[in-house]
Coordinates of C-alpha atoms (C1' of nucleotides) in Angstrom, one line a residue:
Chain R
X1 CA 0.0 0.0 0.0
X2 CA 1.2 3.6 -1.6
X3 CA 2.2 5.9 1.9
X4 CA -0.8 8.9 1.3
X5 CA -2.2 12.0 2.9
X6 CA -4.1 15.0 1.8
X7 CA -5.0 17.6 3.7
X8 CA -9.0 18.3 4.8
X9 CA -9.4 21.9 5.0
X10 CA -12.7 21.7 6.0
X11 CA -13.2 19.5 9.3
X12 CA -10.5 21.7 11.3
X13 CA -9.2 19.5 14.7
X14 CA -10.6 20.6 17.4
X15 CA -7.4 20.5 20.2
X16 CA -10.0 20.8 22.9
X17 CA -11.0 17.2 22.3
X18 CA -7.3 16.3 24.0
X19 CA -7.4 17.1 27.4
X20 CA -3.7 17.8 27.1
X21 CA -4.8 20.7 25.3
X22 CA -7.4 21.4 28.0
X23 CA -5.4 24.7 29.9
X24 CA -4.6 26.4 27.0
X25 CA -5.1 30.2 26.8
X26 CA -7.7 31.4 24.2
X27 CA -4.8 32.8 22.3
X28 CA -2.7 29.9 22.6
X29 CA -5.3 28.0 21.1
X30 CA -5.2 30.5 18.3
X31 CA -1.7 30.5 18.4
X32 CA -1.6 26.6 17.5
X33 CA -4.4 26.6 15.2
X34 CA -2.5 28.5 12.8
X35 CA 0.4 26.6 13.1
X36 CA -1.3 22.8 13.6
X37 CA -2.0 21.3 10.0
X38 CA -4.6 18.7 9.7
X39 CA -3.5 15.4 7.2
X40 CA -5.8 12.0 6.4
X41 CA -3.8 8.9 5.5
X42 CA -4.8 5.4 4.3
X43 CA -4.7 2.1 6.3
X44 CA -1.0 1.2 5.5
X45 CA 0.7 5.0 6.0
X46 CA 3.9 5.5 7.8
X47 CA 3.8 8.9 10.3
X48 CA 7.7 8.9 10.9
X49 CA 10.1 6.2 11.1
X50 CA 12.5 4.8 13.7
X51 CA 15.9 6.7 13.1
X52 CA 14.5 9.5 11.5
X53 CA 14.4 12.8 13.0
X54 CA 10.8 14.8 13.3
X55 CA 9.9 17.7 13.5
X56 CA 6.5 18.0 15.3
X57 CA 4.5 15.7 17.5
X58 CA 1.0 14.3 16.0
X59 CA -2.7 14.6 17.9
X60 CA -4.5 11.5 16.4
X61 CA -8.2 12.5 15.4
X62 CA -9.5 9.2 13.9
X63 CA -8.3 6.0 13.1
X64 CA -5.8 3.7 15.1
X65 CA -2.0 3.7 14.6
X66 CA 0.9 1.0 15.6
X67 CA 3.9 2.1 17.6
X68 CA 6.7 0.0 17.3
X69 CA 10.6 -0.5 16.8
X70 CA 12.2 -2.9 14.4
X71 CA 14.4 -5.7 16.1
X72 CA 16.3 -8.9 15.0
X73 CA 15.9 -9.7 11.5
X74 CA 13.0 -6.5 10.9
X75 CA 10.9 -8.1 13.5
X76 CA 8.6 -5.7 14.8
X77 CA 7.9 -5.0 18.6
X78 CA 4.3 -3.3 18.8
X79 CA 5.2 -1.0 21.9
X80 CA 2.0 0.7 22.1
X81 CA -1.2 1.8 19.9
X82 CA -2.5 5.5 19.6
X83 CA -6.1 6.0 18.8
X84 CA -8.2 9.4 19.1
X85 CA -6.9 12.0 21.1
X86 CA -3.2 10.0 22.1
X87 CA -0.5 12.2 21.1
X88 CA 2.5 10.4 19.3
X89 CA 5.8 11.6 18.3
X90 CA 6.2 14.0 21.2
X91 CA 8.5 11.6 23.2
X92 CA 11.3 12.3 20.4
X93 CA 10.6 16.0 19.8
X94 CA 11.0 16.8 23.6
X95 CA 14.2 14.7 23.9
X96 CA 15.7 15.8 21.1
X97 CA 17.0 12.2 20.0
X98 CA 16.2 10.6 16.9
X99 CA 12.7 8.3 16.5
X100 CA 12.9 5.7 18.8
X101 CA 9.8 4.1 17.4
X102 CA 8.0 3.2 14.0
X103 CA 4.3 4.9 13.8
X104 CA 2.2 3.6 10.7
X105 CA -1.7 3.7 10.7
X106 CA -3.5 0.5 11.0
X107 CA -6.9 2.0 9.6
X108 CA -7.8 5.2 7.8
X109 CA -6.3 7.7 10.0
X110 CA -6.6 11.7 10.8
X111 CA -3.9 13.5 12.4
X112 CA -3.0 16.8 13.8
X113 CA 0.7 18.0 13.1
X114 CA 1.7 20.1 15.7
X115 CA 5.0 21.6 14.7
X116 CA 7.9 21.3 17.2
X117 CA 8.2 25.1 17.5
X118 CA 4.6 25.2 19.1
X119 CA 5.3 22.4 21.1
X120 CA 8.3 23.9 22.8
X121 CA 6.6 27.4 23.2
X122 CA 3.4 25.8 25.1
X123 CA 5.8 23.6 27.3
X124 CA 7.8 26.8 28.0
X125 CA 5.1 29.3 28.9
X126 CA 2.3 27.2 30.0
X127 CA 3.0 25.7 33.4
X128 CA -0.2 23.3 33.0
X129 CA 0.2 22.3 30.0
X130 CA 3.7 21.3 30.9
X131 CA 2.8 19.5 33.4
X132 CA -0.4 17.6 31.6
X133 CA 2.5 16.4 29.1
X134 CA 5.1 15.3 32.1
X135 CA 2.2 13.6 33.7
X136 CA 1.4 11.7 30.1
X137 CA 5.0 11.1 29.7
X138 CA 5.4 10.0 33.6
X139 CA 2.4 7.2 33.0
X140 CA 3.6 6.0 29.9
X141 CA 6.7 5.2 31.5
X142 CA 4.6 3.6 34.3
X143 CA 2.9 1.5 31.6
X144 CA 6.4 0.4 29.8
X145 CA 7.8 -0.5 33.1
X146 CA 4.9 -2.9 33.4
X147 CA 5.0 -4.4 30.5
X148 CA 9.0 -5.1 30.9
X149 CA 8.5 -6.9 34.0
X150 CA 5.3 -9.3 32.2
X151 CA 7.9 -9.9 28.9
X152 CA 10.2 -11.1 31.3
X153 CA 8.3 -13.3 34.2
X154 CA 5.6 -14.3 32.5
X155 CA 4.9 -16.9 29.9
X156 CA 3.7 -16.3 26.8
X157 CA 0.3 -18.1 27.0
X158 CA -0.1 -15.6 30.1
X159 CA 1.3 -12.7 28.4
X160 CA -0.9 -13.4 25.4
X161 CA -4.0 -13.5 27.7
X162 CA -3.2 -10.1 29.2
X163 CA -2.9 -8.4 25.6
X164 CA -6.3 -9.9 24.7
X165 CA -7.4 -8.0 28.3
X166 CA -5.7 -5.1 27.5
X167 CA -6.3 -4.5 23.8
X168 CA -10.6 -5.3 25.2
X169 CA -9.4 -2.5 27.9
X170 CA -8.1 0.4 25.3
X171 CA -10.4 0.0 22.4
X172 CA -13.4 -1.9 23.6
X173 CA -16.0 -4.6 22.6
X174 CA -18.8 -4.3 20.2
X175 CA -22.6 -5.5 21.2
X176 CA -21.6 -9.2 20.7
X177 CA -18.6 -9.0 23.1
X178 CA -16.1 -8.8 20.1
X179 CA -12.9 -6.8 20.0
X180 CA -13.5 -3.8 18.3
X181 CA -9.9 -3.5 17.4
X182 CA -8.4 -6.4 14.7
X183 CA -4.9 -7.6 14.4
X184 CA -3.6 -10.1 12.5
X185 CA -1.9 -12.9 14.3
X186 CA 1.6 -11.8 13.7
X187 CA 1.0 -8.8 14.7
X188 CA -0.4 -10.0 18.2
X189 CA 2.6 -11.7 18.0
X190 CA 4.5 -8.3 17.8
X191 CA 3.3 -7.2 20.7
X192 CA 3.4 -10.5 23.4
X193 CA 7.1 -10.7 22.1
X194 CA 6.6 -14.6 20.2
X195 CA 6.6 -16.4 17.0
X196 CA 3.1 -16.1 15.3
X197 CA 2.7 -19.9 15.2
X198 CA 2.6 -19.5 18.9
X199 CA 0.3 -17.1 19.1
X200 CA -2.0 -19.1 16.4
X201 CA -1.4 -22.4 18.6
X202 CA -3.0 -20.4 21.9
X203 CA -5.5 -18.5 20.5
X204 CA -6.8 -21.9 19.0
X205 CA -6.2 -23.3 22.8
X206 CA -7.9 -20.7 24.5
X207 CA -11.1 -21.4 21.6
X208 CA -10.5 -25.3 22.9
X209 CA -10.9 -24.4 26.4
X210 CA -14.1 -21.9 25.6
X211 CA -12.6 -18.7 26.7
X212 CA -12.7 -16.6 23.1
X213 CA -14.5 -17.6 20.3
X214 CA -12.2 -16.7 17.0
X215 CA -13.7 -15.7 13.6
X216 CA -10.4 -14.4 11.3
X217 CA -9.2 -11.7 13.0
X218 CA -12.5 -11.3 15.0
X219 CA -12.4 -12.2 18.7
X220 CA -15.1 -12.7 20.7
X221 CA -14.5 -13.0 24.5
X222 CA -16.8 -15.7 26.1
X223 CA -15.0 -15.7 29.1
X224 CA -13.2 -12.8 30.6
X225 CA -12.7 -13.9 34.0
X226 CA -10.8 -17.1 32.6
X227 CA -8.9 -15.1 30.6
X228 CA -7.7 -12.8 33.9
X229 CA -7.1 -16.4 35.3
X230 CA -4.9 -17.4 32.8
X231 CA -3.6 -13.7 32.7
X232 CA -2.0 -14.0 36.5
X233 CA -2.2 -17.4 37.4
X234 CA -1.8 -19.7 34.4
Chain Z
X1 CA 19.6 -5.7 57.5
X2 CA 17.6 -3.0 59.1
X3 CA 16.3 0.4 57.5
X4 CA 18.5 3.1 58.7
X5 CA 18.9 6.6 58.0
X6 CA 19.8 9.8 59.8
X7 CA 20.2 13.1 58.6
X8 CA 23.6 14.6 57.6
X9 CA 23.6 18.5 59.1
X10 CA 27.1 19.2 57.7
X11 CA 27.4 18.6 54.0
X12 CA 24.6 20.2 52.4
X13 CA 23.7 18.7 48.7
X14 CA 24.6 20.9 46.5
X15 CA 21.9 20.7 43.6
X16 CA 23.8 22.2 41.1
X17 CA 25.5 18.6 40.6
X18 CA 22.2 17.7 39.2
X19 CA 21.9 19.2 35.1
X20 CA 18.5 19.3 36.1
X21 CA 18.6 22.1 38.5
X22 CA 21.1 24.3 36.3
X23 CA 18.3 26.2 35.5
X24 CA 17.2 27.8 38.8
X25 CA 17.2 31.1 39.7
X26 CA 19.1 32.0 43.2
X27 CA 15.6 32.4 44.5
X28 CA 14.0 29.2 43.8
X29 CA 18.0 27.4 44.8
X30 CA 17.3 29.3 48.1
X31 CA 14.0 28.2 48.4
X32 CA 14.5 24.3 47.4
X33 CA 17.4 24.2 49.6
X34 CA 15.3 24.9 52.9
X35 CA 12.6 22.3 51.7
X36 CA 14.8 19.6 50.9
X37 CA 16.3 17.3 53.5
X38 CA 19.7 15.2 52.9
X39 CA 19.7 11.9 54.7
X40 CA 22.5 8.8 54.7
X41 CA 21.0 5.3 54.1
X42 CA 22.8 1.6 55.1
X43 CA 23.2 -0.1 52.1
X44 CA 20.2 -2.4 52.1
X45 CA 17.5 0.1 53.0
X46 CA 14.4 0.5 51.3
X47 CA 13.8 4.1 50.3
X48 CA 10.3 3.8 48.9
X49 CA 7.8 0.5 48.1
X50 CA 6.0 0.3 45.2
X51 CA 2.2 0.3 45.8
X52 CA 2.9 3.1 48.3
X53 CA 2.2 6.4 47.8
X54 CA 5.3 8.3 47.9
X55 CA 5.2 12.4 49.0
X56 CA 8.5 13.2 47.3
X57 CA 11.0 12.0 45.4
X58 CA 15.4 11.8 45.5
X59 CA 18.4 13.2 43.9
X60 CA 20.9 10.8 45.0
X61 CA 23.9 12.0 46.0
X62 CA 25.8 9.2 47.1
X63 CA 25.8 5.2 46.5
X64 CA 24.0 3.3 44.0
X65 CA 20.1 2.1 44.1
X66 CA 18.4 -0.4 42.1
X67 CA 14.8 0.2 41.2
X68 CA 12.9 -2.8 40.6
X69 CA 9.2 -4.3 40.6
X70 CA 8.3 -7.1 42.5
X71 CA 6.3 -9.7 39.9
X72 CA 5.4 -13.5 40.2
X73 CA 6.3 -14.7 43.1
X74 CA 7.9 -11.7 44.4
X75 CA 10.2 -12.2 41.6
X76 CA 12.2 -8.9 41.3
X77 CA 12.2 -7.4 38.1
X78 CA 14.9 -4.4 37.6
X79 CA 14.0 -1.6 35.6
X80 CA 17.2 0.2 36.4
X81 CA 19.3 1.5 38.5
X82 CA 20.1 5.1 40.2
X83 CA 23.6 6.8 40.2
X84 CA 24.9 10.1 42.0
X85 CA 23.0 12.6 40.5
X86 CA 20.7 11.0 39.1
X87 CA 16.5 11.6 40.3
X88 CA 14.2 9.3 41.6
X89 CA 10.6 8.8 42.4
X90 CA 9.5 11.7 40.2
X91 CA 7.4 9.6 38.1
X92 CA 5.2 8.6 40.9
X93 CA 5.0 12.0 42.2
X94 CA 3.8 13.5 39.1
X95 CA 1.6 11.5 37.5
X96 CA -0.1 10.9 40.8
X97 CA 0.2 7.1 41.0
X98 CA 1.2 4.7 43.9
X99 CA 5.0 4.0 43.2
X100 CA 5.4 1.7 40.4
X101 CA 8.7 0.1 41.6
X102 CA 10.7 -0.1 44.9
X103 CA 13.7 1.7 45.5
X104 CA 16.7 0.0 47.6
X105 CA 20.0 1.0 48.2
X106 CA 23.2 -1.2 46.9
X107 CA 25.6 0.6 48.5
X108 CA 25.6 3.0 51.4
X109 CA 23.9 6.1 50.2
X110 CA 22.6 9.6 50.7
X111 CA 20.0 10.9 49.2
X112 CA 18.5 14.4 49.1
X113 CA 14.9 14.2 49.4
X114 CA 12.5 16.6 47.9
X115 CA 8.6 16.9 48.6
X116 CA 6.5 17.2 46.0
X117 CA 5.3 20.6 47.0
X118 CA 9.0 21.7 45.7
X119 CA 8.7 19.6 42.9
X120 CA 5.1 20.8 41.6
X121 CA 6.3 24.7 42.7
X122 CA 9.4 24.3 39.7
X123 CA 7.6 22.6 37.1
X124 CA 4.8 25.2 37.2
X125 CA 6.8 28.3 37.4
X126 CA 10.0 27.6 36.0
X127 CA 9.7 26.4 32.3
X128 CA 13.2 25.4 31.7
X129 CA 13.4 23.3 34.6
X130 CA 9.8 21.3 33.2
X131 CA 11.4 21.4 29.9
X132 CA 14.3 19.5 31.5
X133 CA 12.5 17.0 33.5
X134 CA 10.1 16.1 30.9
X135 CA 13.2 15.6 28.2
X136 CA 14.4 13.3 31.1
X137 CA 11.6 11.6 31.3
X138 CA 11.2 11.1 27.8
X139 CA 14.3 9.7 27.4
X140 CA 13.8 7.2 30.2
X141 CA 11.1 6.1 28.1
X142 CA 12.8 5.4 24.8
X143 CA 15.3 3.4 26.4
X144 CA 12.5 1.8 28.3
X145 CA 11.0 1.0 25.0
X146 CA 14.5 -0.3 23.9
X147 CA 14.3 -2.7 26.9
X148 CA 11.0 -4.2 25.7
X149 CA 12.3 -4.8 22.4
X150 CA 15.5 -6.8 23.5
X151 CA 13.4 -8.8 26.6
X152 CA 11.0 -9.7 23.7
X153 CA 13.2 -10.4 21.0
X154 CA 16.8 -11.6 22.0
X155 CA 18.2 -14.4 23.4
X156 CA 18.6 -14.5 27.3
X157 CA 22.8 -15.3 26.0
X158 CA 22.2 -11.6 23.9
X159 CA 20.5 -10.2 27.0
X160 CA 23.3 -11.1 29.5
X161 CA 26.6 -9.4 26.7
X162 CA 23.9 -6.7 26.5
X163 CA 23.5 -6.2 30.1
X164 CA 27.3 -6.6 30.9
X165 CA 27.5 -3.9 28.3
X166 CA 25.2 -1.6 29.6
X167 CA 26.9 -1.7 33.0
X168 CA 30.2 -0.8 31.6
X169 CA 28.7 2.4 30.1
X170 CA 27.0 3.5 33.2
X171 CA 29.1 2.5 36.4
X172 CA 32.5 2.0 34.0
X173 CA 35.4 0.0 35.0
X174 CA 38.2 0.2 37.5
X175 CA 41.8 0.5 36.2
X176 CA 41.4 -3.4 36.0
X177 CA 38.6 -3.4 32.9
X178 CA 36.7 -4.9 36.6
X179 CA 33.3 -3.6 36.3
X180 CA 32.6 -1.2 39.2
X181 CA 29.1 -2.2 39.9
X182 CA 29.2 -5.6 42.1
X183 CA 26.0 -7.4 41.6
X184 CA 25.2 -10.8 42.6
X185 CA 23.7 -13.6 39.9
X186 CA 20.3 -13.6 40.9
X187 CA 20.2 -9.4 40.6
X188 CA 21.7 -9.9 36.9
X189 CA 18.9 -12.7 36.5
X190 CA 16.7 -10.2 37.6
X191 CA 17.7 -7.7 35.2
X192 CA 18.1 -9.6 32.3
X193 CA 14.7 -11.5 33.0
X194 CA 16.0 -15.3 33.5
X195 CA 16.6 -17.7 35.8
X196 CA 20.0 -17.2 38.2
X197 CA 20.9 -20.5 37.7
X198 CA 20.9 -19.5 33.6
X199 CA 23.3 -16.7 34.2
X200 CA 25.8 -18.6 36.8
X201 CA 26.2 -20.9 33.5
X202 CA 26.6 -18.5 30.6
X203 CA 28.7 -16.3 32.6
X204 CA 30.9 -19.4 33.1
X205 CA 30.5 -20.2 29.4
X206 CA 31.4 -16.2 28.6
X207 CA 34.6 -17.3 30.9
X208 CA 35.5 -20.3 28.8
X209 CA 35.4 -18.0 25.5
X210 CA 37.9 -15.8 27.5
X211 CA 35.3 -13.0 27.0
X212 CA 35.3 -12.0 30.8
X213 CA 37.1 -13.6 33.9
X214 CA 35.1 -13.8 36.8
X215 CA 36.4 -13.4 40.8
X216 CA 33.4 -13.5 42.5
X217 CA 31.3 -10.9 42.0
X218 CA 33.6 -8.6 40.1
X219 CA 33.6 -9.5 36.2
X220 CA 36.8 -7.9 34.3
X221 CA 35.9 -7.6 30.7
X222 CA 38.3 -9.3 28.2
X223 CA 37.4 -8.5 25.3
X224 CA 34.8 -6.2 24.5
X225 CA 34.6 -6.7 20.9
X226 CA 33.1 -10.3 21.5
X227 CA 30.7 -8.5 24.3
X228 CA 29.3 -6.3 21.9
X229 CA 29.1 -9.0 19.2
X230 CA 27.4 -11.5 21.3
X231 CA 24.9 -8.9 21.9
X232 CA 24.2 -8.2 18.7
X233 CA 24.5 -11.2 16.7
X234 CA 25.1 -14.3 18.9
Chain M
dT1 C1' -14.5 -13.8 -10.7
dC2 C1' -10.0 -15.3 -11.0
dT3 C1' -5.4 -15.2 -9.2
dC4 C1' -1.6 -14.2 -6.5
dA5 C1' 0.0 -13.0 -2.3
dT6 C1' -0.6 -13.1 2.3
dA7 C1' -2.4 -15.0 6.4
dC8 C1' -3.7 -19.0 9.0
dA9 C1' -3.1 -23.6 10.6
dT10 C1' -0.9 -27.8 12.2
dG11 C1' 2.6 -31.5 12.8
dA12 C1' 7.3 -32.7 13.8
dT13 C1' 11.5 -31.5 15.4
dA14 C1' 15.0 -28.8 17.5
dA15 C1' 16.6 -25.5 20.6
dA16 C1' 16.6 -22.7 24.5
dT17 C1' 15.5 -22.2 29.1
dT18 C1' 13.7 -23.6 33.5
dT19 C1' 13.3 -26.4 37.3
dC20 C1' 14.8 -29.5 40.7
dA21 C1' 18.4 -31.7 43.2
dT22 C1' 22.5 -31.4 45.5
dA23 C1' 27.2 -29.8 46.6
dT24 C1' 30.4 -26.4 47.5
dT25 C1' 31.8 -21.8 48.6
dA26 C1' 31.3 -17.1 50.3
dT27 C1' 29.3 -13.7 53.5
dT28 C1' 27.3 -12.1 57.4
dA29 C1' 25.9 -11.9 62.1
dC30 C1' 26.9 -12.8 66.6
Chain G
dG1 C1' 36.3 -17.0 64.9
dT2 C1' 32.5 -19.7 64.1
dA3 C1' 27.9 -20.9 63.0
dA4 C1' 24.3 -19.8 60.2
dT5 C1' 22.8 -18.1 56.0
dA6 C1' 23.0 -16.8 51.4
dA7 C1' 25.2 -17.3 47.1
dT8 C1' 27.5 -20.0 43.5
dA9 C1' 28.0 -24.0 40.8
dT10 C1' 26.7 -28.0 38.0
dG11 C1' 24.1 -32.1 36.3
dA12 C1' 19.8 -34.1 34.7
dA13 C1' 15.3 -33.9 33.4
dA14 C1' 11.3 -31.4 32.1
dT15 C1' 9.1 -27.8 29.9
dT16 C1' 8.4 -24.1 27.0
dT17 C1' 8.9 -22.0 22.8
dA18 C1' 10.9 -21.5 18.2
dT19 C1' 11.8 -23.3 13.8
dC20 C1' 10.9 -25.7 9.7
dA21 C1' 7.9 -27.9 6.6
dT22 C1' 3.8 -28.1 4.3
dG23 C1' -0.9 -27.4 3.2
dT24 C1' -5.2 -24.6 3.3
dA25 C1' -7.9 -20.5 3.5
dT26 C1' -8.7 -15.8 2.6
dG27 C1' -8.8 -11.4 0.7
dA28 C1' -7.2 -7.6 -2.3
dG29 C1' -6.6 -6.2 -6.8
dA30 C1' -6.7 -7.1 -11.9

DNA sequence: TCTCATACATGATAAATTTCATATTATTAC
DNA sequence: GTAATAATATGAAATTTATCATGTATGAGA
C-alpha cells in the first residue's frame, strides 16, 4: 500500500478534544491553530520512522495507529497503539533524540501536526500544559515498566491472555462481546514478544478451552474472568 | 539488615550537581534548599515501596540504588538503577500514582529528598526546569522501549553481553577493565529477566570463551569486541 | 470472478531455558 | 572466629517455545 495523505481543509481539529490541550489560553489555542496542520492517511501509511528525525509531534483524530521499533531480523515489537486523542511523536521532539519508534496507521487515519516550535513554546510558557505532558509522559513510563516486567516473568500463554485484556481495555468490545480492534496474528505476535505460530497455537487453545471464540481476526470474548485467570495465574 | 537513616547537618547537597537544577534562579536554589532534606541510608534500606504512595521524590547524592518491581512470586524485576546525581521517584510524584517500583539501596547512600510541594512549585513556574525533567523523562522512556524490544526479541545469551554492556557504560570500569558495579547472579537474572541459575552458567561459558574472567562478584571484561558481538549477533 | 500474495493452521522436530536436586563456597551476624 | 545463612556451581530432566515444513484459506486487486 502507496504511503498517502491530503489535507482536509474543511473538518479543522478541534485540540479541545485532548485534554492535554485542556489549559490552553484562548490565544494559545489561536496561536496553534494556525500553526497545527490537519492530514488523512490510508490504512498502510507511515507517520515517521524509527531513526529518523521529526519535527513536530501528531494529535490523532480518527483511526488507530501502531507504535513499534524494528528488532532482530526486521521483526517488529508493537510498543504501544494510539487512537483518538493520544498524542505520538512527542517523546522524540522533547528529547531531542532521533525516532525511537516506527508509527504507521493500522486504519484510515486523521492527524493533527503540531510543529515542534509550538510544542516547545506551550511547554515553556504554560506551566499546566507542561505539566499535563510530564504527567502523560510519567504514565507511559509507568505502563512500559509494566510491560517489561510481564515480557520477562511471564509466559507467553499468560502474556498473550493479558494483551487480549488489554487490547478489550483500550479500544473496547462491540454488542456481541467482540474486540473492536483487529490484528492479524503476527502482529499479536509483535506485541506479546513470540513467534506467530505460537500465538495461532494459543488462541486456537484458548477457543478449545471456551474462553474466546475466534472468527479471522475477530475475537469474541466468552470468558473474561478465565482469561484474567490465565492472565496472573496460568 | 535494618532500615536506617539519619540526617547529615554538615554537608549540604549541593543541587547544582544535578543538570536538572542548572536552571534555577538564586531564589528558587534558596528556596528548594530549605525544603529539601539530605539523609544517609545503610546499604540495604528500602527508600520507597511500590504500591505506596510516595510524597517526594530523591536526587541521589551518594551510593547506587536499584529500582525494581516485585512480579510472580515476588520475583524482582529491575527496571534500572540510580547513580549520583541521578533523580528518583519523580514519576510517581507527578503522575499521581502509587510508586510503580521499589527503591533499595546497593551501596551506602545519601539521598536528598524533595517533597513534591517543591517539585510541583518548579515545574509550574519555572519552564526550563519542566522542559528539563520532561526531556528526562522522555528519554527514560525510549530506552525503556529499547528494553522491551531486546526482553521480547533476544536471546537470554544476547541479553546477559547486553547487560554486561550496559553496566560498563554507566558505572565504568576500574583501572582493571573490573566492572565497578558488584552485583550478585540472581540481581543480573533479575535484570536480564531469567533464571539465576541460567546466568551462573553462561557467565561461566562467557569465561570459557575468554570474554570475561570472573572473581566472585567482580567481572573484568576481556574483550569487549566479542561482548558487543554476542549482543548483537550471537 | 480469478489469481496471486498473504495470512492462517498444524505437525514434527530442535533448541533454548527452567526447574529440581545437590554440593560447594562465600558472606554475614553474633 | 565460628555458626548460620546466602550465594554460587553443576548435572539431569522437564518444559516451553521456536523453527521448519507443508498445506489450506482468505482477501485484495486485476
Amino acid at each position: 500500500m502507496k504511503q498517502q495523505h491530503f489535507n482536509q481543509p474543511i473538518e479543522e481539529c478541534d485540540l479541545s478534544l485532548s485534554s492535554l490541550f485542556k489549559h490552553l489560553t484562548p490565544e494559545e489555542v489561536e496561536k496553534i491553530i494556525l500553526e497545527k496542520t490537519q492530514s488523512s492517511y490510508k490504512k498502510g501509511t507511515y507517520i515517521y520512522h524509527e531513526g529518523n528525525r521529526i519535527t513536530g509531534c501528531y494529535l490523532v483524530m480518527s483511526g488507530i495507529l501502531k507504535i513499534f521499533k524494528t528488532g532482530i531480523d526486521g521483526k517488529e515489537q508493537i510498543i504501544r497503539f494510539a487512537k483518538p486523542f493520544d498524542i505520538i511523536g512527542f517523546r522524540s521532539v522533547l528529547s531531542g533524540e532521533l525516532a525511537c519508534t516506527t508509527a504507521k496507521t493500522l486504519e484510515d487515519s486523521t492527524l493533527c501536526y503540531i510543529p515542534q516550535e509550538s510544542l516547545f513554546y506551550l511547554v515553556k510558557n504554560n506551566g499546566n500544559f507542561s505539566l499535563e505532558l510530564l504527567q502523560l509522559s510519567c504514565r507511559e513510563l509507568g505502563e512500559a515498566n509494566e510491560y517489561i516486567t510481564d515480557i520477562a516473568q511471564k509466559t507467553v500463554r499468560e502474556r498473550l491472555a493479558e494483551i487480549l485484556i488489554h487490547l478489550k481495555e483500550n479500544f473496547g468490545l462491540d454488542g456481541d462481546n467482540v474486540l473492536q480492534i483487529s490484528l492479524t496474528r503476527e502482529e499479536l505476535a509483535n506485541i506479546v514478544g513470540t513467534a506467530t505460530e505460537s500465538v495461532i497455537r494459543l488462541l486456537s487453545e484458548f477457543k478449545s478451552d471456551n474462553v474466546i471464540e475466534i472468527n479471522g481476526r475477530k475475537i469474541k470474548l466468552l470468558n473474561y474472568k478465565a482469561l484474567v485467570k490465565i492472565a496472573n495465574f496460568n
